[in-house]
CSV table of C-alpha atoms and ligand atoms in Angstrom, one decimal:
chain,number,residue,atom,x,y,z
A,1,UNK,CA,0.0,0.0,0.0
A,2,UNK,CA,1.3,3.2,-1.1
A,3,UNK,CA,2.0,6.1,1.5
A,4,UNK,CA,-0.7,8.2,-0.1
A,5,UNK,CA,-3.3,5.1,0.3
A,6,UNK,CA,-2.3,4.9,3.9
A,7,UNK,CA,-2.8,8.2,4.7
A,8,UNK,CA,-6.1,8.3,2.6
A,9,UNK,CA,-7.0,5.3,5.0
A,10,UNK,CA,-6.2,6.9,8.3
A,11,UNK,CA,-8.0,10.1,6.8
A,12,UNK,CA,-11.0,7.7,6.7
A,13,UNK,CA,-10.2,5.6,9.8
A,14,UNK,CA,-11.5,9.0,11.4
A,15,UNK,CA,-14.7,8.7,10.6
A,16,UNK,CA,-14.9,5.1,10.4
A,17,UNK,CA,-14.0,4.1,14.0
A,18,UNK,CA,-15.3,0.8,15.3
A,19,UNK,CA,-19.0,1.6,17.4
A,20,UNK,CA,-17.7,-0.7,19.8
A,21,UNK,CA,-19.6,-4.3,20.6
A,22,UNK,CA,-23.2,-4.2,20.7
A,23,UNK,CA,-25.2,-5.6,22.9
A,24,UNK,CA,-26.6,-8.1,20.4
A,25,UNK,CA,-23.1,-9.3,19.1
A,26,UNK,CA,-21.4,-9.4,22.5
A,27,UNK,CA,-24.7,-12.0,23.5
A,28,UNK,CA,-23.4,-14.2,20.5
A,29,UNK,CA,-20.1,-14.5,20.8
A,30,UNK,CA,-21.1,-15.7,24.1
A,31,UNK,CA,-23.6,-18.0,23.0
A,32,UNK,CA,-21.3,-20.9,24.4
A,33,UNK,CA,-22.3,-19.6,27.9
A,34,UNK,CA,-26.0,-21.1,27.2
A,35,UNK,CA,-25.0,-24.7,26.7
A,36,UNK,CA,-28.5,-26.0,26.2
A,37,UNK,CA,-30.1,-22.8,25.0
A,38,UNK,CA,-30.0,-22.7,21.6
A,39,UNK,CA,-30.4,-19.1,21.4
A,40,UNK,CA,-33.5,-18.9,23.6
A,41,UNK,CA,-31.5,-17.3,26.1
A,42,UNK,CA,-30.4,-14.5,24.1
A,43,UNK,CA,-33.7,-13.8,23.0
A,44,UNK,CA,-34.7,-13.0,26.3
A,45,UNK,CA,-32.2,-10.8,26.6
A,46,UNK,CA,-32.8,-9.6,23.7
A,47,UNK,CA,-36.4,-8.9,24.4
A,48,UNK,CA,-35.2,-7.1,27.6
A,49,UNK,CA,-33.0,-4.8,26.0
A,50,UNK,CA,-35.7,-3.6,23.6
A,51,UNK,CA,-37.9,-3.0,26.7
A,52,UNK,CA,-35.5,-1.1,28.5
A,53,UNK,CA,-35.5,1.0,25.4
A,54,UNK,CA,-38.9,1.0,25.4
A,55,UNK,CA,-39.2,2.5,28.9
A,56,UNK,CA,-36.2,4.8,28.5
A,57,UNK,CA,-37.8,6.5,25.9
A,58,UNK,CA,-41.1,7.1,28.4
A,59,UNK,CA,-38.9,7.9,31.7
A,60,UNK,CA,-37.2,10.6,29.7
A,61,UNK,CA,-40.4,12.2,28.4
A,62,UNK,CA,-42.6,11.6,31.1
A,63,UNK,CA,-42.9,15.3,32.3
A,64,UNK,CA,-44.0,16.2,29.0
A,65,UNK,CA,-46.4,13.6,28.4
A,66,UNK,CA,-47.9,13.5,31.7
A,67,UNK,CA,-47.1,9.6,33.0
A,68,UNK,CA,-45.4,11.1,35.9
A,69,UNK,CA,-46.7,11.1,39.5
A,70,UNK,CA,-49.0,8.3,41.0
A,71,UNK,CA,-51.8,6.3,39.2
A,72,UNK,CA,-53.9,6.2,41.7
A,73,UNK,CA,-53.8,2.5,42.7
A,74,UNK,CA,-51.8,0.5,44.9
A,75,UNK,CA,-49.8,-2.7,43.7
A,76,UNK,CA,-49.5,-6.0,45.4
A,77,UNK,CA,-47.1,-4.6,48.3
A,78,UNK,CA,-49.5,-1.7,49.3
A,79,UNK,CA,-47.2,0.8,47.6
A,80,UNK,CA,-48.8,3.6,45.3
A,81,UNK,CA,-48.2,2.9,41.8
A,82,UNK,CA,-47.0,5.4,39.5
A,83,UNK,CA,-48.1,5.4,36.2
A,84,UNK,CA,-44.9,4.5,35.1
A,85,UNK,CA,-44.9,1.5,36.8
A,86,UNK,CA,-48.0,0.3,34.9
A,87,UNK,CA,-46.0,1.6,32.1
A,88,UNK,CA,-42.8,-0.3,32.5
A,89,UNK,CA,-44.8,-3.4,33.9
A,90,UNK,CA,-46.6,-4.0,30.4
A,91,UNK,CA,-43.5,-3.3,28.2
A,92,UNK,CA,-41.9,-6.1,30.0
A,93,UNK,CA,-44.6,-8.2,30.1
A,94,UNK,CA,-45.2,-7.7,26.4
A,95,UNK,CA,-41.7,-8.1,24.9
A,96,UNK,CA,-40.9,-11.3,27.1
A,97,UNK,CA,-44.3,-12.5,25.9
A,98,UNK,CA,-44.0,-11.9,22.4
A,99,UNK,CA,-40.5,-13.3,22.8
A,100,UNK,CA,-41.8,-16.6,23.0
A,101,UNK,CA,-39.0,-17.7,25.0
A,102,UNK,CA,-40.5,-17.2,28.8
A,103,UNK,CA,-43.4,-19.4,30.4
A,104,UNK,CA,-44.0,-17.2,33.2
A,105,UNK,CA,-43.1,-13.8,34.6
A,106,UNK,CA,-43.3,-12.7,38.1
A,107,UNK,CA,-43.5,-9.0,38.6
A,108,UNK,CA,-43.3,-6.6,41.9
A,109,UNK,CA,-46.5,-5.3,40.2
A,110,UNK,CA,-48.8,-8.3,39.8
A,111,UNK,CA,-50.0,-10.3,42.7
A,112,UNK,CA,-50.2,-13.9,40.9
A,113,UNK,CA,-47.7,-15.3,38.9
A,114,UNK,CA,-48.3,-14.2,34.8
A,115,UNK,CA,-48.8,-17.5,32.3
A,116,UNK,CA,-47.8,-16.1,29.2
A,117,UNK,CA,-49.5,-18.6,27.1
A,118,UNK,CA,-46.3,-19.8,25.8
A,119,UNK,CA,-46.1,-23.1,27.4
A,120,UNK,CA,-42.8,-25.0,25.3
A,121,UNK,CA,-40.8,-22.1,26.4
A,122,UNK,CA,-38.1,-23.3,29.0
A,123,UNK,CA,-37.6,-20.2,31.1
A,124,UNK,CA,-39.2,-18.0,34.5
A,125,UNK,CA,-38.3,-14.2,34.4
A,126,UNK,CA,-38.5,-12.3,38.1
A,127,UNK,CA,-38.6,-8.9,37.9
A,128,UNK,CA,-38.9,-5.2,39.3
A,129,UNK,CA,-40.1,-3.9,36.5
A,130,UNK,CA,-39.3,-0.1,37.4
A,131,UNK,CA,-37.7,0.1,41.3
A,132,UNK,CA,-37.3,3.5,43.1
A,133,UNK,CA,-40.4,4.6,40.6
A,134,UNK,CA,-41.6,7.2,43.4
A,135,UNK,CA,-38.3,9.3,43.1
A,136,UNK,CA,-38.7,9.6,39.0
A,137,UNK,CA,-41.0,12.8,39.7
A,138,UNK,CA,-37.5,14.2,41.2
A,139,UNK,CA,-35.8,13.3,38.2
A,140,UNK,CA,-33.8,10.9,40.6
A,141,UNK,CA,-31.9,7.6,38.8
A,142,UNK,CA,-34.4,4.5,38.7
A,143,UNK,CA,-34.2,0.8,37.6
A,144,UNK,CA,-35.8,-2.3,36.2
A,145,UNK,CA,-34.0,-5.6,37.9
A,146,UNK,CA,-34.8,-9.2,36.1
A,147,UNK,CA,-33.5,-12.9,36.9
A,148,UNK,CA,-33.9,-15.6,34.5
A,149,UNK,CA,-34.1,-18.8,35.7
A,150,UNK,CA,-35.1,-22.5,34.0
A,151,UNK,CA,-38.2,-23.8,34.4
A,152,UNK,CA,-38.1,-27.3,35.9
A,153,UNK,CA,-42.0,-28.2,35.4
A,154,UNK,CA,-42.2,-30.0,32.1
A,155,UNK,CA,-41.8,-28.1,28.5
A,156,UNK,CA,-45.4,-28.1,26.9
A,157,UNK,CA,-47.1,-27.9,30.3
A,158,UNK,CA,-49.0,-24.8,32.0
A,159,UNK,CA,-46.1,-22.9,34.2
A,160,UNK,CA,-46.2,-23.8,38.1
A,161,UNK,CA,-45.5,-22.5,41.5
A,162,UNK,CA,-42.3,-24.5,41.7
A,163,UNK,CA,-41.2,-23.1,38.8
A,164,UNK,CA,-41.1,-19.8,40.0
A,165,UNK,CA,-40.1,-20.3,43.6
A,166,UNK,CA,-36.4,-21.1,43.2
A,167,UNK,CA,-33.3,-20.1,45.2
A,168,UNK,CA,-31.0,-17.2,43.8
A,169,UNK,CA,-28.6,-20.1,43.0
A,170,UNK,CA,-30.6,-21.7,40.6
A,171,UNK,CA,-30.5,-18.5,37.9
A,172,UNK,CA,-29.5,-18.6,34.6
A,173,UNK,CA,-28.9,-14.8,34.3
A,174,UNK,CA,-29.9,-11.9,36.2
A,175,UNK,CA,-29.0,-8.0,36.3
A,176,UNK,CA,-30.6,-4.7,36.1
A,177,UNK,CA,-31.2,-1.5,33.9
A,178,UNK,CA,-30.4,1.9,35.6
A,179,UNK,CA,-32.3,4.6,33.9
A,180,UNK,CA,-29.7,7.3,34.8
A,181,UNK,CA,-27.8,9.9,32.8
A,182,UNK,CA,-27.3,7.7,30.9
A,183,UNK,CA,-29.1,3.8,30.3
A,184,UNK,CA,-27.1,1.1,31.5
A,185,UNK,CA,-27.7,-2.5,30.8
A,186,UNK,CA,-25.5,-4.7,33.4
A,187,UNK,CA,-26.4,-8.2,33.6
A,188,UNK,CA,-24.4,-11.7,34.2
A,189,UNK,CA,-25.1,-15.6,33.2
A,190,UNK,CA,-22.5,-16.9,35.8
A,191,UNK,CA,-19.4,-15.5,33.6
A,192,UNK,CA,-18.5,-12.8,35.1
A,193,UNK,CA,-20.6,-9.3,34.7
A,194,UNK,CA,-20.7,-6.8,32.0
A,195,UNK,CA,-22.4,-3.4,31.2
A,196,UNK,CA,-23.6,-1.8,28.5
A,197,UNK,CA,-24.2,1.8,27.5
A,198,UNK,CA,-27.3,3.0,25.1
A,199,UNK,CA,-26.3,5.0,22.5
A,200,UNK,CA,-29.2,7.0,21.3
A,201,UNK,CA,-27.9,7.6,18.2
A,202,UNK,CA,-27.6,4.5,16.7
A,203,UNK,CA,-30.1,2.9,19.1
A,204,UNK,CA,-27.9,0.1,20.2
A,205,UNK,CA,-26.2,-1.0,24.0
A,206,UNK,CA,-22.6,-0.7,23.7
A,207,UNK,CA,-20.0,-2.7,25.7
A,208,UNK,CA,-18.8,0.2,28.2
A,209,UNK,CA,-17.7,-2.1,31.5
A,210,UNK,CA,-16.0,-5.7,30.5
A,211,UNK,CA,-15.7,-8.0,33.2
A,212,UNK,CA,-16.9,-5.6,36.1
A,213,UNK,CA,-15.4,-6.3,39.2
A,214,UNK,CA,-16.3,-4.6,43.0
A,215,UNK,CA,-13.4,-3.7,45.2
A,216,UNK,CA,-12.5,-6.1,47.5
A,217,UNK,CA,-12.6,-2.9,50.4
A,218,UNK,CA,-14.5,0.4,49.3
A,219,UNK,CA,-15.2,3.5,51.6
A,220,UNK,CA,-19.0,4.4,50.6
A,221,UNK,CA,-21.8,2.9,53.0
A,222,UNK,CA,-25.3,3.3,52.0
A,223,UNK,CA,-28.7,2.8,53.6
A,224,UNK,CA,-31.4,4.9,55.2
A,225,UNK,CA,-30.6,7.1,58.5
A,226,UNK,CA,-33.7,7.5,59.3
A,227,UNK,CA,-34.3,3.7,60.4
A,228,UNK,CA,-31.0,4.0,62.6
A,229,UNK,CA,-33.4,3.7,65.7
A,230,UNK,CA,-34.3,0.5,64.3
A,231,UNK,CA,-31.5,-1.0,63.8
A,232,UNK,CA,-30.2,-3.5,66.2
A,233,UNK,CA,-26.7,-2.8,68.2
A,234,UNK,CA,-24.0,-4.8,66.2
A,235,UNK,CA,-25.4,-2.6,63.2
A,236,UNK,CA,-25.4,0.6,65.4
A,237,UNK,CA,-21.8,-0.9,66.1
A,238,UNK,CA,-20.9,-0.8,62.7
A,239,UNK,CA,-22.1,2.3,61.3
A,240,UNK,CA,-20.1,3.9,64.3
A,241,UNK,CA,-16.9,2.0,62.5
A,242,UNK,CA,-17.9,3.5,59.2
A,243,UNK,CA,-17.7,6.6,60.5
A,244,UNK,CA,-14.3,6.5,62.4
A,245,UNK,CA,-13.0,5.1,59.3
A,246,UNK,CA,-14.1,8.3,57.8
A,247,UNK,CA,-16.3,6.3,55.0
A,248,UNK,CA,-18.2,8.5,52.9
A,249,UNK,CA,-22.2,8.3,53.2
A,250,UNK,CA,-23.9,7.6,50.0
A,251,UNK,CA,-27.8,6.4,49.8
A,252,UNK,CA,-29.8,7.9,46.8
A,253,UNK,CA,-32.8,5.9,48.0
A,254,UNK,CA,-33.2,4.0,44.5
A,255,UNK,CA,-31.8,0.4,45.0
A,256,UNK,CA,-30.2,0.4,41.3
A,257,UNK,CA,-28.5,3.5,41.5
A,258,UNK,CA,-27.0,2.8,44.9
A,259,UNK,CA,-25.7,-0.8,43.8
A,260,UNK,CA,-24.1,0.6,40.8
A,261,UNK,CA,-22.4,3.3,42.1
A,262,UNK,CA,-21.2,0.6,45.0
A,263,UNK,CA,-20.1,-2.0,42.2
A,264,UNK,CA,-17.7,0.5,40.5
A,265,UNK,CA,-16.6,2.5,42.9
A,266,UNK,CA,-16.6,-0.3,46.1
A,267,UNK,CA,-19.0,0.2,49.0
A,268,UNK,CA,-21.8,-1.8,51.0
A,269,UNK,CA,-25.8,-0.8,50.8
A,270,UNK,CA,-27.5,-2.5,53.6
A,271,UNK,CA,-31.7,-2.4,54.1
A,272,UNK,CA,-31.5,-4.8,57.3
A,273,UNK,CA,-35.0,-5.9,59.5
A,274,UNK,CA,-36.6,-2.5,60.8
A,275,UNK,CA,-39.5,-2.1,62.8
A,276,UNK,CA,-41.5,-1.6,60.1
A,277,UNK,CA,-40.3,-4.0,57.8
A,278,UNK,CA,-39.3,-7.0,59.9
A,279,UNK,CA,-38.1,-9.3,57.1
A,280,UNK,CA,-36.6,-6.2,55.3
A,281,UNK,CA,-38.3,-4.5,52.8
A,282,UNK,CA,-36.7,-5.0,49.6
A,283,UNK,CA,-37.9,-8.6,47.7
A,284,UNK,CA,-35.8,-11.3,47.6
A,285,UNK,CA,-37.2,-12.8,44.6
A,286,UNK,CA,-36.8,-10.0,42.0
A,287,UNK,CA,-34.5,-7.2,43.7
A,288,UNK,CA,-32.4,-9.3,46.0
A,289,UNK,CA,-31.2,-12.4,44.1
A,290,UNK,CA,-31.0,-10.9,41.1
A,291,UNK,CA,-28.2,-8.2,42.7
A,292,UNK,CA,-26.6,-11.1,45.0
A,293,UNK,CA,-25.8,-13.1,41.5
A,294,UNK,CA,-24.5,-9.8,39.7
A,295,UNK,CA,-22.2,-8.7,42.9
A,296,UNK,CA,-21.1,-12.3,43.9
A,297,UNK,CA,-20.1,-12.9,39.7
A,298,UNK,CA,-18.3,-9.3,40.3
A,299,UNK,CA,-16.6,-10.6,43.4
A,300,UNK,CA,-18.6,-9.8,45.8
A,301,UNK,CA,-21.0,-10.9,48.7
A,302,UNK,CA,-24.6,-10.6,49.4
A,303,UNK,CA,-26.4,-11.7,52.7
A,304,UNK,CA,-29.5,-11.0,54.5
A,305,UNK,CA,-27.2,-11.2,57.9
A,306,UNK,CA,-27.6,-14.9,58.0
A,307,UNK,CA,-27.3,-16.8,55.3
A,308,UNK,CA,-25.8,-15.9,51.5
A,309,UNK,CA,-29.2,-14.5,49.9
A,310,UNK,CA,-29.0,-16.7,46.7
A,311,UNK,CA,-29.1,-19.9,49.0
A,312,UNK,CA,-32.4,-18.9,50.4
A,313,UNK,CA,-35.4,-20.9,49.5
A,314,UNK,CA,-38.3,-18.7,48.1
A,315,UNK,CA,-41.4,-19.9,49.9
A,316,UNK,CA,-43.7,-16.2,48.8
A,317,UNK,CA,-43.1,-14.6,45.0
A,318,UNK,CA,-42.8,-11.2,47.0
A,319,UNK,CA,-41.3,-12.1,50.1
A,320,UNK,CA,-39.2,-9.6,51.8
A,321,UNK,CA,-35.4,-9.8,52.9
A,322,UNK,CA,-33.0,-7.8,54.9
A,323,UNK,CA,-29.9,-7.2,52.4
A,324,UNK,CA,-26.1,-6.9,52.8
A,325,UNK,CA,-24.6,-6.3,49.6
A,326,UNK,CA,-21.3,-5.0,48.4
A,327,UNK,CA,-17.6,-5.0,48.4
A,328,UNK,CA,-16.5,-8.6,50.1
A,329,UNK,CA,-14.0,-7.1,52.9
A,330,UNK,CA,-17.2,-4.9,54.1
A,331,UNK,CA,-19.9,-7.6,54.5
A,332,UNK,CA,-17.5,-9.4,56.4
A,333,UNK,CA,-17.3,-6.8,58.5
A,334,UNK,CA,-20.7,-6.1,59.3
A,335,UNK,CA,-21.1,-10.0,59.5
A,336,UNK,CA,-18.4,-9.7,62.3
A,337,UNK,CA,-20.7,-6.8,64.5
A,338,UNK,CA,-23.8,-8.3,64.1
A,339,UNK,CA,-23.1,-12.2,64.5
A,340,UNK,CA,-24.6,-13.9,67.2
A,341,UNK,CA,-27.2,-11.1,67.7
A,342,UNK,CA,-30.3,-12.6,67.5
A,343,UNK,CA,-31.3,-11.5,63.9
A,344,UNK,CA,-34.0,-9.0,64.3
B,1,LIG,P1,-36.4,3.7,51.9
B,1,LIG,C1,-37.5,2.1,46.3
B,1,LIG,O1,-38.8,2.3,46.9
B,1,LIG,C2,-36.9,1.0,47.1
B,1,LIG,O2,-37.6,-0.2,46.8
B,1,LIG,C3,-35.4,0.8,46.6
B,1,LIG,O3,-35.2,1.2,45.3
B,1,LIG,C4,-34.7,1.6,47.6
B,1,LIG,O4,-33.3,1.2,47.8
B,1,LIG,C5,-35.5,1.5,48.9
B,1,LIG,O5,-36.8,1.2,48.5
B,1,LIG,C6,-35.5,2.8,49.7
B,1,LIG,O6,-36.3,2.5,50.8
B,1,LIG,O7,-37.2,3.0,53.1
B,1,LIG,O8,-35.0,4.0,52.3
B,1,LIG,O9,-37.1,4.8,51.3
């Protein structure tokens, strides 16, 4: 190649730099990770990503189009709904659906468990289909969080409850979306974790954090001072030791927002047993497990002060549980302050 064609070539390479790996390509070249899937898998995610698109586009106009604020009703955990919720809940619902790929959906928003007709499709997905949805009106970060789990009931048969009431362990894949400053997919299948960065202008999810991994000892600690009267003294304990290690106090009161921030920059979030929420309030099924596989793939560890969350066996689709989640060096911490105390 002549000189000149080189530099005609790096003339071009300017405007002809790689986009990066899309979301869609990176989920093939790791189609290996699905040994039995056959793709289905990667439809699902897939369908998710298309979703979270989907909702992105309404969380971003919302104050124009007047879906902010509450919808008046009050979903399965007593909460009131915004309309986004309802929103976000039937976006989900209708691109796993018409996926074909899912038998059954559980959803923070919907009492029962869905049956979504398609009955030879081999997988359950749990989700929160829009957490933190009441801070959205304050233009605060909120998130959609999803597990995807096997079914074990037979294919070609109507979905059941054991399907859907499995243990954190038994996922296939699980992750969130945080609907931030900017839309980040994040999501692992038990190889590690990786996140993904929408680019509006080509309307893709672009590879932005390969192999994400949590700092073995951060200095951020997040959860809600106003329950510190609640909490019991080996906690007290250890936010005192938070503080004399002059850890900085980070809670933004949206679940997804405060794990992310933890995951890349290190820290521990903990919602332990209060008063008014004696198992915890945040749900195991669809908020919990689906962070305890993303942090514990990242290096981390996730407990509800007892036991490692994804060992818990489900016995309620919206059962609550108190959660430890974070850099490793920190949960063993708090583990070490509040052991023997009678878990409250
Ligand atoms: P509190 C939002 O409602 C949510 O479920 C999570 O996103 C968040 O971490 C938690 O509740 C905040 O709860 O009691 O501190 O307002």
């Amino acid at each position: 190649m002549t000189t000149q064609e080189k530099e005609t070539n790096a003339e071009i390479n300017k405007f002809v730099a790689s986009i990066g790996t899309t979301l869609d390509r990176f989920i093939s070249q790791r189609q290996q990770e699905f040994p039995y899937a056959k793709g289905e898998l990667s439809q699902i995610l897939r369908d998710i990503g298309l979703a979270a698109k989907v909702v992105n586009k309404a969380i971003m106009g919302s104050g124009l189009i007047g879906i902010e604020g509450p919808a008046g009703e009050r979903n399965v955990q007593g909460e009131d709904q915004q309309k986004l919720d309802v929103v976000a809940n039937v976006r989900f619902i209708r691109a796993l659906t018409r996926g074909q790929e899912v038998c059954a959906i559980i959803s923070e928003e919907d009492e029962e468990m869905i049956d979504t007709d398609n009955h030879d499709a081999k997988y359950i997905v749990a989700m929160d289909p829009l957490d933190g949805s009441s801070n959205i009106d304050a233009n605060i970060p909120v998130g959609t969080i999803f597990s995807i789990y096997r079914r074990k009931s037979p294919v070609g048969t109507p979905p059941t409850a054991e399907d859907v009431l499995q243990k954190g362990a038994n996922q296939v894949a699980g992750g969130y979306i945080l609907y931030g400053s900017s839309m980040i997919l994040t999501y692992t299948t038990g190889y590690g974790v990786n996140g993904f960065t929408y680019d509006h202008t080509i309307g893709e999810f672009i590879l932005s954090y390969p192999d994400m991994k949590v700092k073995e000892l951060g200095a951020i600690f997040s959860y809600n001072e106003g329950n510190y009267n609640d909490f019991s003294e080996g906690t007290k304990s250890y936010l005192t030791y938070c503080r004399n290690q002059k850890y900085t106090a980070r809670y933004v009161g949206s679940l997804v927002a405060d794990f992310h921030r933890n995951l890349l920059k290190g820290g521990i979030f903990f919602y332990p047993a209060t008063s008014k929420s004696p198992n915890g309030k945040l749900r195991l099924l669809y908020e919990c497990n689906s962070l305890a596989f993303v942090i514990e793939q990242a290096g981390g560890k996730a407990t509800d002060g007892k036991r490692r969350i994804l060992d818990i066996e489900p016995h309620n689709i919206h059962q609550r549980s108190p959660l430890i989640i974070g850099s490793p060096a920190m949960v063993d911490d708090v583990m070490q302050f509040i052991k023997n105390e009678q878990f409250q």
